[in-house]
mmCIF file of C-alpha atoms in Angstrom:
data_model
loop_
_atom_site.group_PDB
_atom_site.id
_atom_site.type_symbol
_atom_site.label_atom_id
_atom_site.label_comp_id
_atom_site.label_asym_id
_atom_site.label_seq_id
_atom_site.Cartn_x
_atom_site.Cartn_y
_atom_site.Cartn_z
ATOM 1 C CA MET A 1285 23.534 -14.393 -16.239
ATOM 2 C CA PRO A 1286 23.271 -14.040 -12.425
ATOM 3 C CA PRO A 1287 22.147 -17.063 -10.402
ATOM 4 C CA VAL A 1288 18.511 -17.362 -9.331
ATOM 5 C CA ARG A 1289 18.152 -16.446 -5.662
ATOM 6 C CA ASN A 1290 15.369 -17.879 -3.499
ATOM 7 C CA TRP A 1291 13.582 -15.078 -1.652
ATOM 8 C CA PRO A 1292 11.584 -16.611 1.213
ATOM 9 C CA ALA A 1293 9.914 -13.300 2.188
ATOM 10 C CA LEU A 1294 10.579 -13.726 5.888
ATOM 11 C CA ASP A 1295 8.115 -12.622 8.551
ATOM 12 C CA LEU A 1296 10.030 -9.650 9.931
ATOM 13 C CA HIS A 1297 9.484 -7.744 13.157
ATOM 14 C CA GLY A 1298 8.866 -4.035 13.384
ATOM 15 C CA THR A 1299 10.359 -1.886 10.661
ATOM 16 C CA ASP A 1300 13.377 -4.148 10.124
ATOM 17 C CA PHE A 1301 14.541 -4.103 6.508
ATOM 18 C CA ASP A 1302 14.478 -7.461 4.712
ATOM 19 C CA PRO A 1303 18.042 -8.853 4.898
ATOM 20 C CA VAL A 1304 17.557 -10.821 1.655
ATOM 21 C CA LEU A 1305 16.574 -7.665 -0.208
ATOM 22 C CA ALA A 1306 19.587 -5.882 1.292
ATOM 23 C CA GLU A 1307 21.826 -8.647 -0.097
ATOM 24 C CA LEU A 1308 20.195 -8.450 -3.512
ATOM 25 C CA MET A 1309 20.761 -4.685 -3.574
ATOM 26 C CA ARG A 1310 24.452 -5.212 -2.863
ATOM 27 C CA GLU A 1311 24.764 -7.868 -5.562
ATOM 28 C CA GLY A 1312 23.841 -5.466 -8.344
ATOM 29 C CA PRO A 1313 21.136 -3.348 -9.917
ATOM 30 C CA LEU A 1314 19.610 -6.392 -11.635
ATOM 31 C CA THR A 1315 19.343 -9.861 -10.077
ATOM 32 C CA ARG A 1316 17.139 -12.919 -10.560
ATOM 33 C CA ILE A 1317 14.710 -14.145 -7.908
ATOM 34 C CA LYS A 1318 12.298 -16.962 -7.122
ATOM 35 C CA LEU A 1319 9.478 -16.238 -4.663
ATOM 36 C CA PRO A 1320 7.529 -18.839 -2.616
ATOM 37 C CA ASN A 1321 4.666 -19.298 -5.119
ATOM 38 C CA GLY A 1322 4.157 -19.418 -8.866
ATOM 39 C CA GLY A 1323 6.544 -20.796 -11.448
ATOM 40 C CA GLY A 1324 9.952 -19.941 -12.842
ATOM 41 C CA TRP A 1325 12.068 -16.928 -11.912
ATOM 42 C CA ALA A 1326 11.894 -13.164 -12.486
ATOM 43 C CA TRP A 1327 14.285 -10.263 -12.785
ATOM 44 C CA LEU A 1328 14.469 -7.879 -9.828
ATOM 45 C CA VAL A 1329 15.313 -4.205 -10.375
ATOM 46 C CA THR A 1330 16.518 -2.422 -7.239
ATOM 47 C CA ARG A 1331 18.153 0.908 -8.190
ATOM 48 C CA TYR A 1332 16.052 4.105 -8.062
ATOM 49 C CA ASP A 1333 16.664 5.333 -11.618
ATOM 50 C CA ASP A 1334 16.137 1.857 -13.077
ATOM 51 C CA VAL A 1335 12.939 1.336 -11.066
ATOM 52 C CA ARG A 1336 11.501 4.581 -12.405
ATOM 53 C CA ALA A 1337 12.612 3.743 -15.949
ATOM 54 C CA VAL A 1338 10.991 0.284 -15.951
ATOM 55 C CA THR A 1339 7.716 1.431 -14.374
ATOM 56 C CA ASN A 1340 7.376 4.224 -16.950
ATOM 57 C CA ASP A 1341 8.378 2.131 -19.988
ATOM 58 C CA PRO A 1342 5.522 0.886 -22.232
ATOM 59 C CA ARG A 1343 7.741 -2.005 -23.352
ATOM 60 C CA PHE A 1344 6.935 -3.679 -20.018
ATOM 61 C CA SER A 1345 3.359 -4.955 -19.756
ATOM 62 C CA ARG A 1346 1.178 -5.602 -16.736
ATOM 63 C CA LYS A 1347 -1.599 -7.119 -18.858
ATOM 64 C CA LEU A 1348 0.558 -9.996 -20.080
ATOM 65 C CA VAL A 1349 1.135 -11.134 -16.493
ATOM 66 C CA VAL A 1350 -2.423 -12.494 -16.443
ATOM 67 C CA ASP A 1351 -1.374 -15.175 -18.956
ATOM 68 C CA HIS A 1352 1.958 -16.026 -17.272
ATOM 69 C CA ASP A 1353 2.557 -18.113 -14.171
ATOM 70 C CA VAL A 1354 5.022 -15.637 -12.690
ATOM 71 C CA THR A 1355 6.836 -16.434 -9.461
ATOM 72 C CA ARG A 1356 5.078 -14.462 -6.719
ATOM 73 C CA LEU A 1357 4.580 -14.112 -2.978
ATOM 74 C CA ALA A 1358 0.799 -14.585 -2.877
ATOM 75 C CA PRO A 1359 -0.490 -18.167 -3.069
ATOM 76 C CA HIS A 1360 -3.243 -17.005 -5.406
ATOM 77 C CA PHE A 1361 -3.568 -14.448 -8.178
ATOM 78 C CA ILE A 1362 -5.302 -11.457 -6.547
ATOM 79 C CA PRO A 1363 -6.665 -9.361 -9.456
ATOM 80 C CA VAL A 1364 -9.828 -10.258 -11.320
ATOM 81 C CA ASP A 1365 -10.002 -10.049 -15.108
ATOM 82 C CA GLY A 1366 -9.929 -6.477 -16.327
ATOM 83 C CA ALA A 1367 -8.536 -5.101 -13.066
ATOM 84 C CA VAL A 1368 -6.869 -1.731 -13.596
ATOM 85 C CA GLY A 1369 -3.627 -2.892 -11.986
ATOM 86 C CA PHE A 1370 -3.225 -5.405 -14.790
ATOM 87 C CA GLU A 1371 -4.112 -3.217 -17.746
ATOM 88 C CA ASP A 1372 -1.826 -1.262 -20.053
ATOM 89 C CA PRO A 1373 -2.602 2.060 -21.739
ATOM 90 C CA PRO A 1374 -4.952 2.981 -23.342
ATOM 91 C CA ASP A 1375 -7.334 0.707 -21.365
ATOM 92 C CA HIS A 1376 -5.521 1.483 -18.133
ATOM 93 C CA THR A 1377 -5.931 5.213 -18.787
ATOM 94 C CA ARG A 1378 -9.628 4.763 -19.580
ATOM 95 C CA LEU A 1379 -10.284 2.852 -16.351
ATOM 96 C CA ARG A 1380 -8.422 5.315 -14.132
ATOM 97 C CA ARG A 1381 -10.231 8.227 -15.758
ATOM 98 C CA SER A 1382 -13.569 6.784 -14.615
ATOM 99 C CA VAL A 1383 -12.712 7.305 -10.916
ATOM 100 C CA ALA A 1384 -10.234 10.191 -11.197
ATOM 101 C CA PRO A 1385 -12.628 12.886 -9.824
ATOM 102 C CA ALA A 1386 -12.733 11.091 -6.457
ATOM 103 C CA PHE A 1387 -8.948 11.291 -6.121
ATOM 104 C CA THR A 1388 -8.223 14.849 -7.256
ATOM 105 C CA THR A 1389 -7.192 17.443 -4.681
ATOM 106 C CA ARG A 1390 -10.797 18.667 -4.622
ATOM 107 C CA GLY A 1391 -12.168 15.137 -4.271
ATOM 108 C CA VAL A 1392 -9.834 14.244 -1.409
ATOM 109 C CA GLU A 1393 -10.303 17.582 0.365
ATOM 110 C CA ARG A 1394 -14.054 16.967 0.219
ATOM 111 C CA LEU A 1395 -13.392 14.066 2.603
ATOM 112 C CA ARG A 1396 -11.086 15.933 4.988
ATOM 113 C CA ASP A 1397 -13.775 17.224 7.360
ATOM 114 C CA SER A 1398 -15.697 13.941 7.487
ATOM 115 C CA ALA A 1399 -12.438 12.002 7.953
ATOM 116 C CA ARG A 1400 -11.445 14.257 10.832
ATOM 117 C CA GLU A 1401 -14.889 13.823 12.407
ATOM 118 C CA MET A 1402 -14.652 10.024 12.142
ATOM 119 C CA LEU A 1403 -11.166 10.128 13.663
ATOM 120 C CA ASP A 1404 -12.236 12.458 16.493
ATOM 121 C CA GLU A 1405 -15.114 10.141 17.355
ATOM 122 C CA LEU A 1406 -12.807 7.118 17.524
ATOM 123 C CA VAL A 1407 -10.209 8.984 19.614
ATOM 124 C CA ALA A 1408 -12.888 10.293 21.994
ATOM 125 C CA GLY A 1409 -14.093 6.742 22.581
ATOM 126 C CA ILE A 1410 -10.580 5.523 23.361
ATOM 127 C CA LEU A 1411 -9.887 8.407 25.752
ATOM 128 C CA ALA A 1412 -13.227 7.912 27.499
ATOM 129 C CA ASP A 1413 -12.457 4.238 28.129
ATOM 130 C CA GLY A 1414 -8.946 5.090 29.313
ATOM 131 C CA PRO A 1415 -5.719 3.120 29.008
ATOM 132 C CA PRO A 1416 -4.552 0.612 28.061
ATOM 133 C CA ALA A 1417 -5.801 0.229 24.493
ATOM 134 C CA ASP A 1418 -4.965 -1.699 21.348
ATOM 135 C CA LEU A 1419 -4.686 1.080 18.769
ATOM 136 C CA THR A 1420 -4.772 -1.363 15.857
ATOM 137 C CA GLU A 1421 -8.194 -2.571 16.977
ATOM 138 C CA ARG A 1422 -9.575 0.757 18.184
ATOM 139 C CA LEU A 1423 -8.101 3.258 15.706
ATOM 140 C CA LEU A 1424 -5.757 2.047 12.988
ATOM 141 C CA GLY A 1425 -8.211 -0.557 11.715
ATOM 142 C CA PRO A 1426 -11.542 1.279 11.927
ATOM 143 C CA PHE A 1427 -10.367 4.693 10.677
ATOM 144 C CA PRO A 1428 -8.959 3.806 7.221
ATOM 145 C CA LEU A 1429 -11.813 1.337 6.717
ATOM 146 C CA ALA A 1430 -14.381 4.050 7.441
ATOM 147 C CA VAL A 1431 -12.629 6.550 5.158
ATOM 148 C CA VAL A 1432 -12.244 4.229 2.172
ATOM 149 C CA CYS A 1433 -15.828 2.975 2.546
ATOM 150 C CA GLU A 1434 -17.029 6.586 2.688
ATOM 151 C CA LEU A 1435 -15.043 7.308 -0.470
ATOM 152 C CA MET A 1436 -16.331 4.172 -2.162
ATOM 153 C CA GLY A 1437 -19.949 4.685 -1.121
ATOM 154 C CA VAL A 1438 -20.105 1.361 0.767
ATOM 155 C CA PRO A 1439 -22.958 1.292 3.309
ATOM 156 C CA ALA A 1440 -21.936 1.159 6.967
ATOM 157 C CA SER A 1441 -23.628 -2.244 7.360
ATOM 158 C CA ASP A 1442 -21.289 -3.769 4.757
ATOM 159 C CA ARG A 1443 -18.036 -2.425 6.185
ATOM 160 C CA PRO A 1444 -17.180 -5.278 8.595
ATOM 161 C CA LYS A 1445 -17.475 -7.779 5.727
ATOM 162 C CA MET A 1446 -15.225 -5.644 3.505
ATOM 163 C CA HIS A 1447 -12.601 -5.551 6.256
ATOM 164 C CA GLU A 1448 -12.692 -9.322 6.769
ATOM 165 C CA TRP A 1449 -12.453 -10.025 3.032
ATOM 166 C CA THR A 1450 -9.529 -7.618 2.633
ATOM 167 C CA ASN A 1451 -7.533 -9.354 5.370
ATOM 168 C CA LEU A 1452 -8.134 -12.762 3.775
ATOM 169 C CA ILE A 1453 -7.222 -11.554 0.269
ATOM 170 C CA LEU A 1454 -3.975 -9.981 1.491
ATOM 171 C CA SER A 1455 -2.902 -13.006 3.524
ATOM 172 C CA SER A 1456 -0.475 -15.604 2.266
ATOM 173 C CA ALA A 1457 -1.115 -17.749 5.351
ATOM 174 C CA GLN A 1458 -4.839 -18.507 5.006
ATOM 175 C CA GLY A 1459 -4.546 -20.748 1.962
ATOM 176 C CA VAL A 1460 -5.567 -20.329 -1.643
ATOM 177 C CA GLU A 1461 -9.172 -21.483 -1.197
ATOM 178 C CA ARG A 1462 -10.122 -19.039 1.584
ATOM 179 C CA SER A 1463 -8.391 -16.113 -0.130
ATOM 180 C CA GLN A 1464 -10.011 -16.899 -3.459
ATOM 181 C CA ARG A 1465 -13.448 -17.228 -1.853
ATOM 182 C CA ALA A 1466 -12.992 -13.857 -0.108
ATOM 183 C CA LYS A 1467 -12.099 -12.253 -3.443
ATOM 184 C CA GLU A 1468 -15.197 -13.747 -5.080
ATOM 185 C CA ASP A 1469 -17.414 -12.630 -2.185
ATOM 186 C CA MET A 1470 -16.079 -9.062 -2.349
ATOM 187 C CA CYS A 1471 -16.571 -8.969 -6.119
ATOM 188 C CA SER A 1472 -20.131 -10.235 -5.734
ATOM 189 C CA SER A 1473 -20.862 -7.575 -3.124
ATOM 190 C CA PHE A 1474 -19.512 -4.801 -5.346
ATOM 191 C CA ALA A 1475 -21.528 -6.118 -8.312
ATOM 192 C CA ASP A 1476 -24.675 -5.858 -6.173
ATOM 193 C CA LEU A 1477 -23.793 -2.354 -4.953
ATOM 194 C CA LEU A 1478 -23.061 -1.155 -8.489
ATOM 195 C CA ALA A 1479 -26.425 -2.472 -9.660
ATOM 196 C CA GLN A 1480 -28.319 -0.464 -7.040
ATOM 197 C CA PRO A 1481 -29.711 2.937 -8.072
ATOM 198 C CA LYS A 1482 -27.763 5.918 -6.694
ATOM 199 C CA ASP A 1483 -29.197 9.204 -5.466
ATOM 200 C CA ASN A 1484 -27.579 12.596 -6.000
ATOM 201 C CA ALA A 1485 -25.669 12.373 -2.724
ATOM 202 C CA ASP A 1486 -23.809 9.310 -4.015
ATOM 203 C CA GLU A 1487 -22.691 10.816 -7.328
ATOM 204 C CA ASP A 1488 -19.201 11.753 -6.083
ATOM 205 C CA SER A 1489 -18.477 8.346 -4.535
ATOM 206 C CA VAL A 1490 -16.333 5.835 -6.413
ATOM 207 C CA LEU A 1491 -19.324 3.532 -6.880
ATOM 208 C CA GLY A 1492 -21.375 6.476 -8.111
ATOM 209 C CA LEU A 1493 -18.682 7.462 -10.609
ATOM 210 C CA LEU A 1494 -18.347 3.869 -11.786
ATOM 211 C CA GLY A 1495 -22.100 3.525 -12.160
ATOM 212 C CA THR A 1496 -22.137 6.635 -14.360
ATOM 213 C CA ALA A 1497 -19.218 5.335 -16.421
ATOM 214 C CA ILE A 1498 -21.033 2.012 -16.960
ATOM 215 C CA ALA A 1499 -24.206 3.834 -18.002
ATOM 216 C CA HIS A 1500 -22.236 5.896 -20.536
ATOM 217 C CA GLY A 1501 -20.575 2.818 -21.976
ATOM 218 C CA GLU A 1502 -17.099 3.951 -20.873
ATOM 219 C CA ILE A 1503 -16.352 0.812 -18.845
ATOM 220 C CA THR A 1504 -17.981 -2.579 -18.398
ATOM 221 C CA ALA A 1505 -19.632 -3.819 -15.207
ATOM 222 C CA SER A 1506 -16.894 -6.427 -14.699
ATOM 223 C CA GLU A 1507 -14.182 -3.751 -15.099
ATOM 224 C CA ALA A 1508 -15.961 -1.623 -12.500
ATOM 225 C CA VAL A 1509 -16.007 -4.560 -10.069
ATOM 226 C CA GLY A 1510 -12.287 -5.216 -10.570
ATOM 227 C CA LEU A 1511 -11.468 -1.550 -10.023
ATOM 228 C CA SER A 1512 -13.614 -1.413 -6.887
ATOM 229 C CA LEU A 1513 -11.808 -4.445 -5.468
ATOM 230 C CA LEU A 1514 -8.347 -2.912 -5.872
ATOM 231 C CA ILE A 1515 -9.350 0.490 -4.468
ATOM 232 C CA GLN A 1516 -11.032 -1.094 -1.447
ATOM 233 C CA ILE A 1517 -8.036 -3.309 -0.695
ATOM 234 C CA GLY A 1518 -5.574 -0.467 -1.246
ATOM 235 C CA GLY A 1519 -7.556 1.811 1.056
ATOM 236 C CA GLU A 1520 -6.890 -0.399 4.049
ATOM 237 C CA ALA A 1521 -3.131 -0.345 3.488
ATOM 238 C CA VAL A 1522 -3.137 2.804 5.646
ATOM 239 C CA THR A 1523 -3.894 0.583 8.654
ATOM 240 C CA ASN A 1524 -0.519 -1.086 8.321
ATOM 241 C CA ASN A 1525 1.430 1.948 7.154
ATOM 242 C CA ALA A 1526 0.170 4.111 10.009
ATOM 243 C CA GLY A 1527 0.741 1.252 12.459
ATOM 244 C CA ASN A 1528 4.351 1.043 11.324
ATOM 245 C CA MET A 1529 4.690 4.821 11.681
ATOM 246 C CA LEU A 1530 3.359 4.807 15.231
ATOM 247 C CA TYR A 1531 5.450 1.796 16.243
ATOM 248 C CA LEU A 1532 8.562 3.529 14.943
ATOM 249 C CA LEU A 1533 7.741 6.807 16.716
ATOM 250 C CA LEU A 1534 7.008 4.998 19.991
ATOM 251 C CA THR A 1535 10.295 3.109 19.841
ATOM 252 C CA ARG A 1536 12.169 6.342 19.027
ATOM 253 C CA PRO A 1537 10.551 8.737 21.520
ATOM 254 C CA GLU A 1538 12.873 11.606 20.595
ATOM 255 C CA LEU A 1539 11.202 11.700 17.173
ATOM 256 C CA MET A 1540 7.719 11.732 18.712
ATOM 257 C CA GLU A 1541 8.726 14.569 21.032
ATOM 258 C CA ARG A 1542 10.006 16.613 18.122
ATOM 259 C CA LEU A 1543 6.740 16.173 16.206
ATOM 260 C CA ARG A 1544 4.765 17.148 19.299
ATOM 261 C CA ALA A 1545 6.820 20.317 19.623
ATOM 262 C CA GLU A 1546 6.875 21.173 15.892
ATOM 263 C CA PRO A 1547 3.503 20.586 14.229
ATOM 264 C CA ALA A 1548 4.722 22.301 11.048
ATOM 265 C CA ALA A 1549 7.328 19.528 10.634
ATOM 266 C CA ARG A 1550 4.734 16.750 10.470
ATOM 267 C CA PRO A 1551 3.860 16.704 6.727
ATOM 268 C CA ARG A 1552 7.521 16.414 5.755
ATOM 269 C CA ALA A 1553 8.036 13.808 8.487
ATOM 270 C CA VAL A 1554 5.165 11.721 7.076
ATOM 271 C CA ASP A 1555 6.939 11.688 3.697
ATOM 272 C CA GLU A 1556 10.170 10.538 5.328
ATOM 273 C CA LEU A 1557 8.329 7.814 7.250
ATOM 274 C CA LEU A 1558 6.750 6.671 3.970
ATOM 275 C CA ARG A 1559 10.212 6.516 2.389
ATOM 276 C CA TYR A 1560 11.889 4.738 5.274
ATOM 277 C CA ILE A 1561 9.330 2.168 6.426
ATOM 278 C CA PRO A 1562 9.340 -1.137 4.474
ATOM 279 C CA HIS A 1563 5.573 -1.355 4.205
ATOM 280 C CA ARG A 1564 5.307 -4.596 2.247
ATOM 281 C CA SER A 1565 6.852 -8.045 2.153
ATOM 282 C CA ALA A 1566 9.077 -8.863 -0.841
ATOM 283 C CA VAL A 1567 7.733 -7.192 -4.016
ATOM 284 C CA GLY A 1568 4.328 -6.351 -5.442
ATOM 285 C CA LEU A 1569 3.152 -6.804 -9.025
ATOM 286 C CA SER A 1570 5.343 -7.906 -11.916
ATOM 287 C CA ARG A 1571 5.592 -6.928 -15.587
ATOM 288 C CA ILE A 1572 6.422 -8.862 -18.763
ATOM 289 C CA ALA A 1573 8.877 -7.550 -21.371
ATOM 290 C CA LEU A 1574 7.144 -7.029 -24.732
ATOM 291 C CA GLN A 1575 10.525 -7.031 -26.487
ATOM 292 C CA ASP A 1576 14.193 -7.228 -25.594
ATOM 293 C CA VAL A 1577 14.987 -4.260 -23.321
ATOM 294 C CA GLU A 1578 18.343 -3.292 -21.830
ATOM 295 C CA VAL A 1579 18.219 -2.320 -18.167
ATOM 296 C CA ALA A 1580 21.337 -1.442 -16.181
ATOM 297 C CA GLY A 1581 23.544 -3.002 -18.861
ATOM 298 C CA THR A 1582 21.626 -6.315 -18.961
ATOM 299 C CA VAL A 1583 19.141 -7.388 -21.608
ATOM 300 C CA ILE A 1584 15.746 -8.484 -20.300
ATOM 301 C CA ALA A 1585 14.483 -10.747 -23.076
ATOM 302 C CA GLU A 1586 11.029 -10.606 -24.596
ATOM 303 C CA GLY A 1587 8.591 -12.619 -22.472
ATOM 304 C CA GLU A 1588 10.664 -12.491 -19.273
ATOM 305 C CA ALA A 1589 9.107 -11.292 -16.021
ATOM 306 C CA VAL A 1590 10.510 -8.355 -14.075
ATOM 307 C CA TYR A 1591 9.792 -6.951 -10.639
ATOM 308 C CA VAL A 1592 10.799 -3.543 -9.309
ATOM 309 C CA SER A 1593 11.424 -2.898 -5.616
ATOM 310 C CA TYR A 1594 10.189 0.474 -4.432
ATOM 311 C CA LEU A 1595 11.611 -0.367 -0.994
ATOM 312 C CA SER A 1596 15.141 -0.658 -2.348
ATOM 313 C CA ALA A 1597 14.694 2.398 -4.587
ATOM 314 C CA ASN A 1598 13.825 4.388 -1.467
ATOM 315 C CA ARG A 1599 17.163 3.317 0.068
ATOM 316 C CA ASP A 1600 19.306 4.151 -2.986
ATOM 317 C CA PRO A 1601 22.339 6.115 -1.680
ATOM 318 C CA GLU A 1602 22.728 7.812 -5.074
ATOM 319 C CA VAL A 1603 19.408 9.587 -4.452
ATOM 320 C CA PHE A 1604 18.966 9.684 -0.664
ATOM 321 C CA ALA A 1605 21.915 10.762 1.467
ATOM 322 C CA ASP A 1606 22.355 8.471 4.472
ATOM 323 C CA PRO A 1607 19.361 6.361 3.346
ATOM 324 C CA GLU A 1608 19.414 4.075 6.395
ATOM 325 C CA SER A 1609 18.723 7.020 8.703
ATOM 326 C CA LEU A 1610 15.324 8.507 9.426
ATOM 327 C CA ILE A 1611 15.735 12.247 8.768
ATOM 328 C CA LEU A 1612 12.392 13.918 9.480
ATOM 329 C CA ASP A 1613 13.190 17.149 7.621
ATOM 330 C CA ARG A 1614 14.743 15.437 4.580
ATOM 331 C CA SER A 1615 14.387 17.668 1.539
ATOM 332 C CA PRO A 1616 14.053 17.021 -1.285
ATOM 333 C CA ASN A 1617 12.456 13.621 -0.764
ATOM 334 C CA PRO A 1618 11.425 12.142 -4.132
ATOM 335 C CA HIS A 1619 10.429 8.781 -2.635
ATOM 336 C CA VAL A 1620 8.475 6.200 -4.621
ATOM 337 C CA ALA A 1621 6.443 4.753 -1.744
ATOM 338 C CA PHE A 1622 3.306 5.186 -3.854
ATOM 339 C CA GLY A 1623 4.891 3.807 -7.012
ATOM 340 C CA TYR A 1624 5.766 5.592 -10.231
ATOM 341 C CA GLY A 1625 4.568 5.920 -13.807
ATOM 342 C CA PRO A 1626 1.082 5.056 -15.088
ATOM 343 C CA HIS A 1627 0.419 2.734 -12.139
ATOM 344 C CA TYR A 1628 1.228 5.364 -9.498
ATOM 345 C CA CYS A 1629 -1.191 4.767 -6.599
ATOM 346 C CA VAL A 1630 -4.482 6.457 -7.412
ATOM 347 C CA GLY A 1631 -5.173 6.927 -3.689
ATOM 348 C CA ALA A 1632 -1.825 8.494 -2.764
ATOM 349 C CA MET A 1633 -3.281 11.870 -1.746
ATOM 350 C CA LEU A 1634 -5.956 10.210 0.348
ATOM 351 C CA ALA A 1635 -3.413 7.960 2.093
ATOM 352 C CA ARG A 1636 -1.205 10.955 2.859
ATOM 353 C CA LEU A 1637 -4.190 12.876 4.243
ATOM 354 C CA GLU A 1638 -5.142 9.988 6.527
ATOM 355 C CA SER A 1639 -1.540 9.535 7.677
ATOM 356 C CA GLU A 1640 -1.205 13.226 8.532
ATOM 357 C CA LEU A 1641 -4.480 13.210 10.477
ATOM 358 C CA LEU A 1642 -3.378 10.112 12.412
ATOM 359 C CA VAL A 1643 0.056 11.574 13.236
ATOM 360 C CA ASP A 1644 -1.700 14.722 14.500
ATOM 361 C CA ALA A 1645 -3.891 12.536 16.727
ATOM 362 C CA PHE A 1646 -0.929 10.536 18.060
ATOM 363 C CA CYS A 1647 0.954 13.724 18.943
ATOM 364 C CA ASP A 1648 -1.825 16.013 20.177
ATOM 365 C CA ARG A 1649 -4.557 13.813 21.647
ATOM 366 C CA PHE A 1650 -2.466 11.273 23.574
ATOM 367 C CA PRO A 1651 0.094 13.075 25.753
ATOM 368 C CA GLY A 1652 2.429 10.538 27.292
ATOM 369 C CA LEU A 1653 1.539 7.882 24.703
ATOM 370 C CA ARG A 1654 3.858 4.877 25.022
ATOM 371 C CA LEU A 1655 3.906 1.146 24.365
ATOM 372 C CA ALA A 1656 2.245 -0.976 27.023
ATOM 373 C CA VAL A 1657 4.612 -3.892 26.335
ATOM 374 C CA PRO A 1658 8.292 -4.135 25.408
ATOM 375 C CA PRO A 1659 8.874 -3.366 21.687
ATOM 376 C CA GLU A 1660 9.857 -6.952 20.928
ATOM 377 C CA GLU A 1661 6.486 -8.173 22.263
ATOM 378 C CA VAL A 1662 4.405 -6.125 19.822
ATOM 379 C CA PRO A 1663 2.954 -8.770 17.455
ATOM 380 C CA PHE A 1664 3.418 -8.146 13.733
ATOM 381 C CA ARG A 1665 1.331 -9.767 11.004
ATOM 382 C CA ARG A 1666 2.671 -13.101 9.798
ATOM 383 C CA GLY A 1667 2.188 -14.410 6.292
ATOM 384 C CA ALA A 1668 0.899 -11.034 5.103
ATOM 385 C CA LEU A 1669 1.667 -9.264 1.837
ATOM 386 C CA ILE A 1670 1.519 -5.886 3.591
ATOM 387 C CA ARG A 1671 3.564 -5.500 6.783
ATOM 388 C CA GLY A 1672 2.208 -3.976 9.972
ATOM 389 C CA PRO A 1673 1.466 -4.566 13.654
ATOM 390 C CA GLU A 1674 -1.329 -7.059 14.315
ATOM 391 C CA ALA A 1675 -1.910 -5.319 17.620
ATOM 392 C CA LEU A 1676 -0.430 -2.139 19.080
ATOM 393 C CA PRO A 1677 -0.949 -2.155 22.856
ATOM 394 C CA VAL A 1678 -0.374 1.318 24.295
ATOM 395 C CA THR A 1679 -0.933 3.311 27.444
ATOM 396 C CA TRP A 1680 -0.702 7.014 28.304
#
């Protein structure tokens, strides 16, 4: 059995790939790791085919993780009881079905015009004030927050609180007590919102769909709160992902110039940026083996914890030629940046839409856009589960 490797989940700058993860990838398709919090050790799966196999295999359970003190990065256990991220089929399928209409192509396209209007308003304000500007504060934070709150049906007056709670929940540096209190406050707020009567205009929102599902006895009120929490938190991941994209384009100006000159290349470029950028620290959510399962020639025993790394899968040279290079017109590009299997990110289409709108804005609305400080002076979030620039000072 391989030795247990401590994975400190370093605070890394920019889009640097985690050197510990790179070592683990070289050591083999299956290694054992210990993260900064939680107990024991867990298996780590790094190869693309194995990652997809494990995430799509019902013999690995998310639900059982709730009862196990699995080694993890976060100082606290983020999900609430009944959260969709920690359910297995058929309950997982039932919960996702309750909000599915909001995330279909039709549901996401319904938001396109309003999302573009919100983005245009933010960009117009920045241009009117003139350079310099912190795009994290002025654009990359407010835009995804506004879009996910619009999708959720969260009133504008509640949006600043949602943003603050999300940052505390996703931080590993604020301490267990503050993060836990933020989670409880967000859950309480969603419970109140779900209890309020909805009018016809709110029917298509996530909260409207959940309210209908509760009324029909399809889900419980506590399940609806847990689902709301995860969607709200996930919606703000675009802030960091898009911040990483812009930082990378600004530090490789030849790529930005190409996207300015070739608008048709942007959707494919967004997919390559999603593949290439290491958008999180360490690994996300674990699974527990329900029985002995062989993976990559090694038996994962019943009851053992296993993590998959989508970051390493996206750098697998057996699937992606020259994986360490950013190739904007890479095709095909079967990346797993949004996960795989039953737990594939429900908001993937929405995140891609937002990313494409933001890349359009970077390229078309800010001619001459460049960093206002040297690249090494751009501050990146420390002690965060999701990586991204804390501030992005630019001029044009």
